[in-house]
GROMACS .gro file of C-alpha atoms in nm:
model
  411
    1UNK     CA    1  13.957 -13.149  -8.585
    2UNK     CA    2  13.870 -12.788  -8.648
    3UNK     CA    3  13.504 -12.686  -8.661
    4UNK     CA    4  13.546 -12.438  -8.944
    5UNK     CA    5  13.496 -12.490  -9.313
    6UNK     CA    6  13.610 -12.304  -9.621
    7UNK     CA    7  13.317 -12.111  -9.753
    8UNK     CA    8  13.248 -11.907 -10.062
    9UNK     CA    9  13.507 -11.641 -10.002
   10UNK     CA   10  13.709 -11.498 -10.287
   11UNK     CA   11  13.988 -11.754 -10.256
   12UNK     CA   12  14.008 -12.130 -10.227
   13UNK     CA   13  14.084 -12.274  -9.883
   14UNK     CA   14  14.126 -12.643  -9.812
   15UNK     CA   15  14.125 -12.760  -9.450
   16UNK     CA   16  14.159 -13.096  -9.281
   17UNK     CA   17  13.792 -13.091  -9.188
   18UNK     CA   18  13.672 -12.974  -9.528
   19UNK     CA   19  13.895 -13.087  -9.812
   20UNK     CA   20  13.615 -13.027 -10.063
   21UNK     CA   21  13.606 -12.690 -10.238
   22UNK     CA   22  13.283 -12.490 -10.259
   23UNK     CA   23  13.283 -12.212 -10.517
   24UNK     CA   24  13.218 -11.859 -10.402
   25UNK     CA   25  12.925 -11.816 -10.641
   26UNK     CA   26  12.737 -12.129 -10.735
   27UNK     CA   27  12.453 -12.362 -10.650
   28UNK     CA   28  12.610 -12.619 -10.423
   29UNK     CA   29  12.492 -12.980 -10.437
   30UNK     CA   30  12.494 -13.264 -10.184
   31UNK     CA   31  12.692 -13.584 -10.224
   32UNK     CA   32  12.676 -13.859  -9.966
   33UNK     CA   33  12.874 -14.180  -9.934
   34UNK     CA   34  12.629 -14.396  -9.744
   35UNK     CA   35  12.604 -14.747  -9.608
   36UNK     CA   36  12.521 -14.912  -9.941
   37UNK     CA   37  12.519 -14.636 -10.201
   38UNK     CA   38  12.657 -14.302 -10.313
   39UNK     CA   39  12.378 -14.047 -10.351
   40UNK     CA   40  12.355 -13.692 -10.483
   41UNK     CA   41  12.102 -13.414 -10.462
   42UNK     CA   42  12.152 -13.169 -10.746
   43UNK     CA   43  12.032 -12.847 -10.589
   44UNK     CA   44  12.016 -12.639 -10.908
   45UNK     CA   45  11.773 -12.878 -11.078
   46UNK     CA   46  11.526 -12.986 -10.809
   47UNK     CA   47  11.540 -13.167 -10.475
   48UNK     CA   48  11.564 -13.509 -10.635
   49UNK     CA   49  11.793 -13.756 -10.456
   50UNK     CA   50  11.962 -14.001 -10.691
   51UNK     CA   51  12.164 -14.316 -10.638
   52UNK     CA   52  12.469 -14.264 -10.861
   53UNK     CA   53  12.698 -14.547 -10.750
   54UNK     CA   54  12.711 -14.849 -10.524
   55UNK     CA   55  13.084 -14.794 -10.479
   56UNK     CA   56  13.274 -14.591 -10.216
   57UNK     CA   57  13.036 -14.722  -9.947
   58UNK     CA   58  13.058 -14.878  -9.604
   59UNK     CA   59  12.925 -15.213  -9.725
   60UNK     CA   60  13.203 -15.220  -9.985
   61UNK     CA   61  13.468 -15.179  -9.716
   62UNK     CA   62  13.522 -14.802  -9.713
   63UNK     CA   63  13.594 -14.670  -9.362
   64UNK     CA   64  13.606 -14.308  -9.243
   65UNK     CA   65  13.919 -14.364  -9.035
   66UNK     CA   66  14.108 -14.508  -9.332
   67UNK     CA   67  13.958 -14.394  -9.662
   68UNK     CA   68  13.906 -14.031  -9.763
   69UNK     CA   69  13.637 -13.964 -10.024
   70UNK     CA   70  13.621 -13.623 -10.192
   71UNK     CA   71  13.524 -13.466 -10.523
   72UNK     CA   72  13.729 -13.270 -10.775
   73UNK     CA   73  13.762 -13.207 -11.147
   74UNK     CA   74  14.014 -13.464 -11.274
   75UNK     CA   75  13.987 -13.390 -11.648
   76UNK     CA   76  13.931 -13.015 -11.681
   77UNK     CA   77  13.574 -13.041 -11.809
   78UNK     CA   78  13.431 -12.833 -11.526
   79UNK     CA   79  13.258 -13.129 -11.359
   80UNK     CA   80  13.349 -13.267 -11.018
   81UNK     CA   81  13.442 -13.635 -11.023
   82UNK     CA   82  13.449 -13.868 -10.723
   83UNK     CA   83  13.795 -13.937 -10.584
   84UNK     CA   84  13.846 -14.206 -10.324
   85UNK     CA   85  14.162 -14.310 -10.146
   86UNK     CA   86  14.100 -14.680 -10.091
   87UNK     CA   87  14.307 -14.983 -10.000
   88UNK     CA   88  14.509 -15.041 -10.323
   89UNK     CA   89  14.536 -14.668 -10.399
   90UNK     CA   90  14.338 -14.385 -10.556
   91UNK     CA   91  14.010 -14.450 -10.737
   92UNK     CA   92  13.801 -14.213 -10.945
   93UNK     CA   93  13.450 -14.219 -11.085
   94UNK     CA   94  13.391 -13.981 -11.374
   95UNK     CA   95  13.106 -13.730 -11.361
   96UNK     CA   96  12.903 -13.779 -11.681
   97UNK     CA   97  12.736 -13.440 -11.651
   98UNK     CA   98  12.385 -13.587 -11.662
   99UNK     CA   99  12.334 -13.669 -11.292
  100UNK     CA  100  12.523 -13.996 -11.329
  101UNK     CA  101  12.879 -14.113 -11.268
  102UNK     CA  102  13.092 -14.368 -11.446
  103UNK     CA  103  13.238 -14.690 -11.305
  104UNK     CA  104  13.496 -14.681 -11.030
  105UNK     CA  105  13.850 -14.711 -11.170
  106UNK     CA  106  14.183 -14.750 -10.989
  107UNK     CA  107  14.392 -14.462 -11.124
  108UNK     CA  108  14.702 -14.473 -10.906
  109UNK     CA  109  14.862 -14.725 -10.673
  110UNK     CA  110  14.944 -14.459 -10.415
  111UNK     CA  111  14.785 -14.281 -10.118
  112UNK     CA  112  14.601 -14.600 -10.016
  113UNK     CA  113  14.603 -14.808  -9.702
  114UNK     CA  114  14.816 -15.068  -9.880
  115UNK     CA  115  15.083 -14.798  -9.901
  116UNK     CA  116  15.042 -14.716  -9.530
  117UNK     CA  117  14.807 -14.418  -9.553
  118UNK     CA  118  14.555 -14.373  -9.271
  119UNK     CA  119  14.317 -14.082  -9.200
  120UNK     CA  120  14.413 -14.089  -8.833
  121UNK     CA  121  14.775 -14.013  -8.924
  122UNK     CA  122  14.784 -13.861  -9.271
  123UNK     CA  123  14.609 -13.579  -9.455
  124UNK     CA  124  14.520 -13.609  -9.825
  125UNK     CA  125  14.383 -13.356 -10.072
  126UNK     CA  126  14.279 -13.326 -10.435
  127UNK     CA  127  14.383 -12.973 -10.538
  128UNK     CA  128  14.467 -12.785 -10.856
  129UNK     CA  129  14.826 -12.704 -10.758
  130UNK     CA  130  14.934 -12.564 -11.095
  131UNK     CA  131  14.632 -12.359 -11.216
  132UNK     CA  132  14.565 -12.617 -11.488
  133UNK     CA  133  14.193 -12.653 -11.432
  134UNK     CA  134  14.221 -13.008 -11.297
  135UNK     CA  135  14.327 -13.148 -10.963
  136UNK     CA  136  14.653 -13.305 -10.855
  137UNK     CA  137  14.680 -13.537 -10.556
  138UNK     CA  138  14.860 -13.424 -10.241
  139UNK     CA  139  14.932 -13.614  -9.922
  140UNK     CA  140  15.103 -13.538  -9.592
  141UNK     CA  141  15.254 -13.879  -9.530
  142UNK     CA  142  15.514 -14.035  -9.305
  143UNK     CA  143  15.817 -13.853  -9.447
  144UNK     CA  144  15.660 -13.532  -9.573
  145UNK     CA  145  15.450 -13.396  -9.858
  146UNK     CA  146  15.386 -13.618 -10.160
  147UNK     CA  147  15.239 -13.502 -10.491
  148UNK     CA  148  15.100 -13.700 -10.785
  149UNK     CA  149  15.057 -13.464 -11.080
  150UNK     CA  150  14.755 -13.499 -11.303
  151UNK     CA  151  14.852 -13.582 -11.663
  152UNK     CA  152  14.559 -13.373 -11.785
  153UNK     CA  153  14.333 -13.664 -11.872
  154UNK     CA  154  14.238 -13.793 -11.529
  155UNK     CA  155  14.544 -14.014 -11.493
  156UNK     CA  156  14.827 -13.935 -11.256
  157UNK     CA  157  15.204 -13.950 -11.252
  158UNK     CA  158  15.366 -14.149 -10.970
  159UNK     CA  159  15.355 -13.988 -10.627
  160UNK     CA  160  15.679 -13.804 -10.546
  161UNK     CA  161  15.814 -13.666 -10.220
  162UNK     CA  162  15.834 -13.290 -10.284
  163UNK     CA  163  15.890 -13.157  -9.931
  164UNK     CA  164  16.060 -13.336  -9.643
  165UNK     CA  165  15.851 -13.172  -9.376
  166UNK     CA  166  15.498 -13.161  -9.232
  167UNK     CA  167  15.500 -13.544  -9.219
  168UNK     CA  168  15.395 -13.787  -8.950
  169UNK     CA  169  15.745 -13.906  -8.875
  170UNK     CA  170  16.021 -13.729  -9.068
  171UNK     CA  171  16.367 -13.606  -8.974
  172UNK     CA  172  16.268 -13.249  -8.892
  173UNK     CA  173  15.973 -13.297  -8.658
  174UNK     CA  174  15.658 -13.500  -8.624
  175UNK     CA  175  15.311 -13.380  -8.719
  176UNK     CA  176  14.993 -13.525  -8.575
  177UNK     CA  177  14.639 -13.477  -8.706
  178UNK     CA  178  14.508 -13.449  -8.351
  179UNK     CA  179  14.750 -13.167  -8.266
  180UNK     CA  180  14.869 -12.991  -8.582
  181UNK     CA  181  14.662 -12.841  -8.863
  182UNK     CA  182  14.782 -12.831  -9.225
  183UNK     CA  183  14.588 -12.625  -9.478
  184UNK     CA  184  14.613 -12.498  -9.833
  185UNK     CA  185  14.537 -12.138  -9.930
  186UNK     CA  186  14.680 -11.865 -10.151
  187UNK     CA  187  14.898 -11.648  -9.926
  188UNK     CA  188  15.078 -11.444 -10.195
  189UNK     CA  189  14.800 -11.349 -10.437
  190UNK     CA  190  14.931 -11.543 -10.738
  191UNK     CA  191  14.638 -11.785 -10.744
  192UNK     CA  192  14.842 -12.086 -10.633
  193UNK     CA  193  14.760 -12.277 -10.313
  194UNK     CA  194  15.036 -12.263 -10.054
  195UNK     CA  195  15.081 -12.476  -9.743
  196UNK     CA  196  15.009 -12.320  -9.406
  197UNK     CA  197  15.077 -12.541  -9.105
  198UNK     CA  198  15.009 -12.480  -8.736
  199UNK     CA  199  15.282 -12.666  -8.551
  200UNK     CA  200  15.381 -12.723  -8.192
  201UNK     CA  201  15.553 -12.391  -8.130
  202UNK     CA  202  15.545 -12.207  -8.463
  203UNK     CA  203  15.326 -12.148  -8.766
  204UNK     CA  204  15.494 -12.236  -9.096
  205UNK     CA  205  15.430 -12.188  -9.465
  206UNK     CA  206  15.569 -12.334  -9.785
  207UNK     CA  207  15.484 -12.133 -10.094
  208UNK     CA  208  15.385 -12.302 -10.418
  209UNK     CA  209  15.633 -12.287 -10.709
  210UNK     CA  210  15.360 -12.350 -10.965
  211UNK     CA  211  15.504 -12.677 -11.091
  212UNK     CA  212  15.370 -12.909 -10.824
  213UNK     CA  213  15.658 -12.846 -10.584
  214UNK     CA  214  15.709 -12.603 -10.297
  215UNK     CA  215  15.972 -12.363 -10.172
  216UNK     CA  216  16.146 -12.449  -9.843
  217UNK     CA  217  15.936 -12.397  -9.536
  218UNK     CA  218  15.957 -12.070  -9.344
  219UNK     CA  219  15.855 -11.988  -8.991
  220UNK     CA  220  15.600 -11.708  -8.981
  221UNK     CA  221  15.597 -11.414  -8.743
  222UNK     CA  222  15.280 -11.528  -8.572
  223UNK     CA  223  15.278 -11.530  -8.193
  224UNK     CA  224  14.974 -11.749  -8.142
  225UNK     CA  225  14.769 -12.046  -8.272
  226UNK     CA  226  15.017 -12.318  -8.160
  227UNK     CA  227  15.005 -12.590  -7.899
  228UNK     CA  228  15.271 -12.421  -7.685
  229UNK     CA  229  15.037 -12.121  -7.674
  230UNK     CA  230  14.765 -12.354  -7.542
  231UNK     CA  231  14.570 -12.385  -7.868
  232UNK     CA  232  14.407 -12.729  -7.884
  233UNK     CA  233  14.257 -12.876  -8.202
  234UNK     CA  234  13.933 -12.998  -8.047
  235UNK     CA  235  13.881 -12.672  -7.850
  236UNK     CA  236  14.016 -12.388  -8.063
  237UNK     CA  237  13.920 -12.389  -8.434
  238UNK     CA  238  14.165 -12.223  -8.672
  239UNK     CA  239  14.129 -12.157  -9.039
  240UNK     CA  240  14.233 -11.927  -9.324
  241UNK     CA  241  14.015 -11.675  -9.505
  242UNK     CA  242  14.040 -11.349  -9.695
  243UNK     CA  243  13.933 -11.095  -9.435
  244UNK     CA  244  14.042 -10.775  -9.614
  245UNK     CA  245  13.948 -10.833  -9.978
  246UNK     CA  246  14.303 -10.848 -10.116
  247UNK     CA  247  14.266 -11.212 -10.232
  248UNK     CA  248  14.533 -11.325  -9.988
  249UNK     CA  249  14.464 -11.557  -9.698
  250UNK     CA  250  14.466 -11.427  -9.342
  251UNK     CA  251  14.473 -11.649  -9.032
  252UNK     CA  252  14.182 -11.659  -8.792
  253UNK     CA  253  14.138 -11.857  -8.473
  254UNK     CA  254  13.874 -11.899  -8.204
  255UNK     CA  255  14.068 -11.899  -7.881
  256UNK     CA  256  13.989 -11.881  -7.513
  257UNK     CA  257  13.904 -11.511  -7.499
  258UNK     CA  258  13.760 -11.474  -7.849
  259UNK     CA  259  13.861 -11.429  -8.212
  260UNK     CA  260  14.227 -11.380  -8.300
  261UNK     CA  261  14.356 -11.271  -8.642
  262UNK     CA  262  14.700 -11.263  -8.802
  263UNK     CA  263  14.674 -11.040  -9.108
  264UNK     CA  264  14.862 -11.112  -9.427
  265UNK     CA  265  15.118 -10.847  -9.517
  266UNK     CA  266  15.035 -10.901  -9.884
  267UNK     CA  267  15.340 -11.112  -9.965
  268UNK     CA  268  15.276 -11.434  -9.777
  269UNK     CA  269  15.417 -11.312  -9.448
  270UNK     CA  270  15.193 -11.228  -9.154
  271UNK     CA  271  15.165 -10.980  -8.870
  272UNK     CA  272  15.154 -11.106  -8.512
  273UNK     CA  273  14.811 -11.232  -8.410
  274UNK     CA  274  14.580 -10.993  -8.229
  275UNK     CA  275  14.250 -11.028  -8.049
  276UNK     CA  276  13.984 -10.862  -8.268
  277UNK     CA  277  13.658 -10.975  -8.106
  278UNK     CA  278  13.579 -11.080  -7.749
  279UNK     CA  279  13.320 -11.332  -7.865
  280UNK     CA  280  13.294 -11.690  -7.999
  281UNK     CA  281  13.565 -11.809  -7.756
  282UNK     CA  282  13.561 -12.075  -7.486
  283UNK     CA  283  13.535 -11.810  -7.212
  284UNK     CA  284  13.208 -11.705  -7.375
  285UNK     CA  285  13.070 -12.057  -7.355
  286UNK     CA  286  13.151 -12.169  -7.709
  287UNK     CA  287  13.244 -12.535  -7.724
  288UNK     CA  288  13.362 -12.716  -8.039
  289UNK     CA  289  13.171 -13.023  -7.928
  290UNK     CA  290  12.849 -12.820  -7.937
  291UNK     CA  291  12.894 -12.507  -8.148
  292UNK     CA  292  13.032 -12.508  -8.505
  293UNK     CA  293  13.187 -12.179  -8.619
  294UNK     CA  294  13.250 -12.077  -8.978
  295UNK     CA  295  13.439 -11.799  -9.153
  296UNK     CA  296  13.263 -11.724  -9.484
  297UNK     CA  297  13.145 -11.438  -9.700
  298UNK     CA  298  12.786 -11.365  -9.596
  299UNK     CA  299  12.738 -11.034  -9.778
  300UNK     CA  300  12.902 -11.091 -10.118
  301UNK     CA  301  13.175 -10.829 -10.072
  302UNK     CA  302  13.464 -11.076 -10.092
  303UNK     CA  303  13.549 -11.039  -9.722
  304UNK     CA  304  13.477 -11.323  -9.484
  305UNK     CA  305  13.237 -11.282  -9.193
  306UNK     CA  306  13.191 -11.499  -8.883
  307UNK     CA  307  12.889 -11.722  -8.826
  308UNK     CA  308  12.840 -11.950  -8.529
  309UNK     CA  309  12.578 -12.203  -8.427
  310UNK     CA  310  12.533 -12.140  -8.057
  311UNK     CA  311  12.293 -12.251  -7.789
  312UNK     CA  312  12.006 -12.025  -7.893
  313UNK     CA  313  12.063 -12.032  -8.270
  314UNK     CA  314  12.270 -11.865  -8.538
  315UNK     CA  315  12.499 -11.575  -8.447
  316UNK     CA  316  12.673 -11.351  -8.703
  317UNK     CA  317  12.957 -11.100  -8.669
  318UNK     CA  318  12.988 -10.903  -8.992
  319UNK     CA  319  13.320 -10.791  -9.130
  320UNK     CA  320  13.370 -10.414  -9.121
  321UNK     CA  321  13.551 -10.439  -9.454
  322UNK     CA  322  13.899 -10.418  -9.305
  323UNK     CA  323  13.924 -10.753  -9.128
  324UNK     CA  324  13.771 -10.635  -8.801
  325UNK     CA  325  13.424 -10.737  -8.695
  326UNK     CA  326  13.104 -10.589  -8.560
  327UNK     CA  327  12.961 -10.730  -8.237
  328UNK     CA  328  12.774 -11.055  -8.301
  329UNK     CA  329  12.398 -11.063  -8.341
  330UNK     CA  330  12.150 -11.347  -8.310
  331UNK     CA  331  12.002 -11.373  -8.660
  332UNK     CA  332  11.804 -11.698  -8.632
  333UNK     CA  333  11.646 -11.908  -8.358
  334UNK     CA  334  11.729 -12.225  -8.551
  335UNK     CA  335  12.009 -12.478  -8.611
  336UNK     CA  336  12.128 -12.439  -8.252
  337UNK     CA  337  12.162 -12.654  -7.943
  338UNK     CA  338  11.826 -12.535  -7.811
  339UNK     CA  339  11.668 -12.663  -8.134
  340UNK     CA  340  11.826 -13.008  -8.063
  341UNK     CA  341  12.103 -12.983  -8.325
  342UNK     CA  342  12.409 -13.185  -8.226
  343UNK     CA  343  12.761 -13.174  -8.369
  344UNK     CA  344  12.796 -13.552  -8.364
  345UNK     CA  345  12.472 -13.613  -8.554
  346UNK     CA  346  12.383 -13.308  -8.763
  347UNK     CA  347  12.645 -13.165  -9.002
  348UNK     CA  348  12.590 -12.801  -9.092
  349UNK     CA  349  12.749 -12.614  -9.382
  350UNK     CA  350  12.750 -12.247  -9.479
  351UNK     CA  351  12.780 -12.231  -9.859
  352UNK     CA  352  12.622 -12.055 -10.156
  353UNK     CA  353  12.310 -12.242 -10.264
  354UNK     CA  354  12.155 -11.982 -10.494
  355UNK     CA  355  12.446 -11.845 -10.700
  356UNK     CA  356  12.442 -11.492 -10.557
  357UNK     CA  357  12.781 -11.520 -10.383
  358UNK     CA  358  12.630 -11.493 -10.035
  359UNK     CA  359  12.657 -11.803  -9.819
  360UNK     CA  360  12.339 -11.982  -9.714
  361UNK     CA  361  12.287 -12.235  -9.436
  362UNK     CA  362  12.226 -12.603  -9.499
  363UNK     CA  363  12.192 -12.858  -9.221
  364UNK     CA  364  12.131 -13.232  -9.202
  365UNK     CA  365  11.875 -13.263  -8.925
  366UNK     CA  366  11.687 -13.541  -8.750
  367UNK     CA  367  11.427 -13.598  -9.021
  368UNK     CA  368  11.518 -13.374  -9.314
  369UNK     CA  369  11.773 -13.151  -9.480
  370UNK     CA  370  11.698 -12.792  -9.384
  371UNK     CA  371  11.808 -12.469  -9.549
  372UNK     CA  372  11.795 -12.099  -9.466
  373UNK     CA  373  11.863 -11.868  -9.758
  374UNK     CA  374  12.074 -11.557  -9.716
  375UNK     CA  375  11.892 -11.230  -9.777
  376UNK     CA  376  12.214 -11.078  -9.913
  377UNK     CA  377  12.300 -10.885  -9.600
  378UNK     CA  378  12.413 -11.163  -9.366
  379UNK     CA  379  12.065 -11.230  -9.231
  380UNK     CA  380  11.852 -11.526  -9.331
  381UNK     CA  381  11.499 -11.624  -9.420
  382UNK     CA  382  11.312 -11.885  -9.223
  383UNK     CA  383  11.442 -12.240  -9.189
  384UNK     CA  384  11.271 -12.465  -9.443
  385UNK     CA  385  11.294 -12.824  -9.562
  386UNK     CA  386  11.498 -12.894  -9.873
  387UNK     CA  387  11.417 -13.264  -9.874
  388UNK     CA  388  11.249 -13.491  -9.620
  389UNK     CA  389  11.405 -13.811  -9.495
  390UNK     CA  390  11.697 -13.839  -9.734
  391UNK     CA  391  12.042 -13.760  -9.588
  392UNK     CA  392  11.890 -13.706  -9.242
  393UNK     CA  393  11.988 -13.877  -8.918
  394UNK     CA  394  11.662 -14.074  -8.892
  395UNK     CA  395  11.692 -14.199  -9.250
  396UNK     CA  396  11.897 -14.492  -9.119
  397UNK     CA  397  12.150 -14.461  -9.402
  398UNK     CA  398  12.366 -14.189  -9.245
  399UNK     CA  399  12.547 -14.307  -8.935
  400UNK     CA  400  12.803 -14.029  -8.888
  401UNK     CA  401  13.067 -14.278  -8.774
  402UNK     CA  402  13.037 -14.479  -9.095
  403UNK     CA  403  12.922 -14.242  -9.369
  404UNK     CA  404  13.027 -13.912  -9.525
  405UNK     CA  405  12.820 -13.619  -9.652
  406UNK     CA  406  12.969 -13.324  -9.837
  407UNK     CA  407  12.822 -13.010  -9.989
  408UNK     CA  408  13.007 -12.929 -10.311
  409UNK     CA  409  12.966 -12.789 -10.662
  410UNK     CA  410  12.929 -13.107 -10.868
  411UNK     CA  411  12.816 -12.955 -11.199
   0.00000   0.00000   0.00000
């Protein structure tokens, strides 16, 4: 999987690694699906960890390799509900708005393991496809892309095949989660999430029609980012972000020699990829198994910057305002390999925690959740504890192979 996450840029980006949206400006919360309970920490109130459900947990049969658990607004009330793709189908638990959630309810007999869905083969999302203010359900299944439209009240219409491509085993090519990345982002500037897919030899898109369906796929004029160009999922992170401030997604990838970008032409087509920074690549010692890299807005100008967690700490390359980047600088001796942070044990996110539109750092460490608040210029204050014990590796509740922790805007 990619090591990048959508951050608080000025457009929504959903990736296979981070299918949970974080608003550009907002006080992000923590939600964790643990061994025997679902817990939240509502950041904007106080660091008070609460058990909100005993559902969606490992002891109740939920498995990371089979069952995706995310959050999204299913009713249009501005609150993020829990959405889980279980065995019989799709479950939801309604956010009550008072730091509690309602009972788990099976909403749709689709997208579950009983229907053949598996996280090792298939990608699922909860996304507002139609600018309605509530999420629809989308899945890249065996035959292609399936959509279950939200009826507007938290119930869903039957899942329908809307695009016979990008599937695990369809007539026009096979797509594998371990080799091919499939994302959602607005490529045309109309506010609708489009599909962008990094295939074996080409990069493709399918633009959103606005009714829950998509236009036919088109091959993009991008000369990089594919497996035939030696891009490997577990070595070369790729993502989408607005790099120029035009509210249209550009492509960015961390390759062998450094950072490559394919700029959006403004209409959903892209220029050929070019090397824009000789840093953050494998030749420079960056390893996805050790060093997470993120593309997020660190300065509040609506243009994504680069932040990486290296050996010595946190490195930042600021956007020049035109999609090119300044040389990277070490901004913190924290959250890095030298400080004993490990990819397999300590998730790190770069999201807005204070509501100023500038992304902060939050990390789940050995014994605590740590934060470093952005000063507004892409540098950070000192690392400090947000909460001790809870959500940390040594808590005993958060085996990374069995549990899930997200940072998201719940309220």
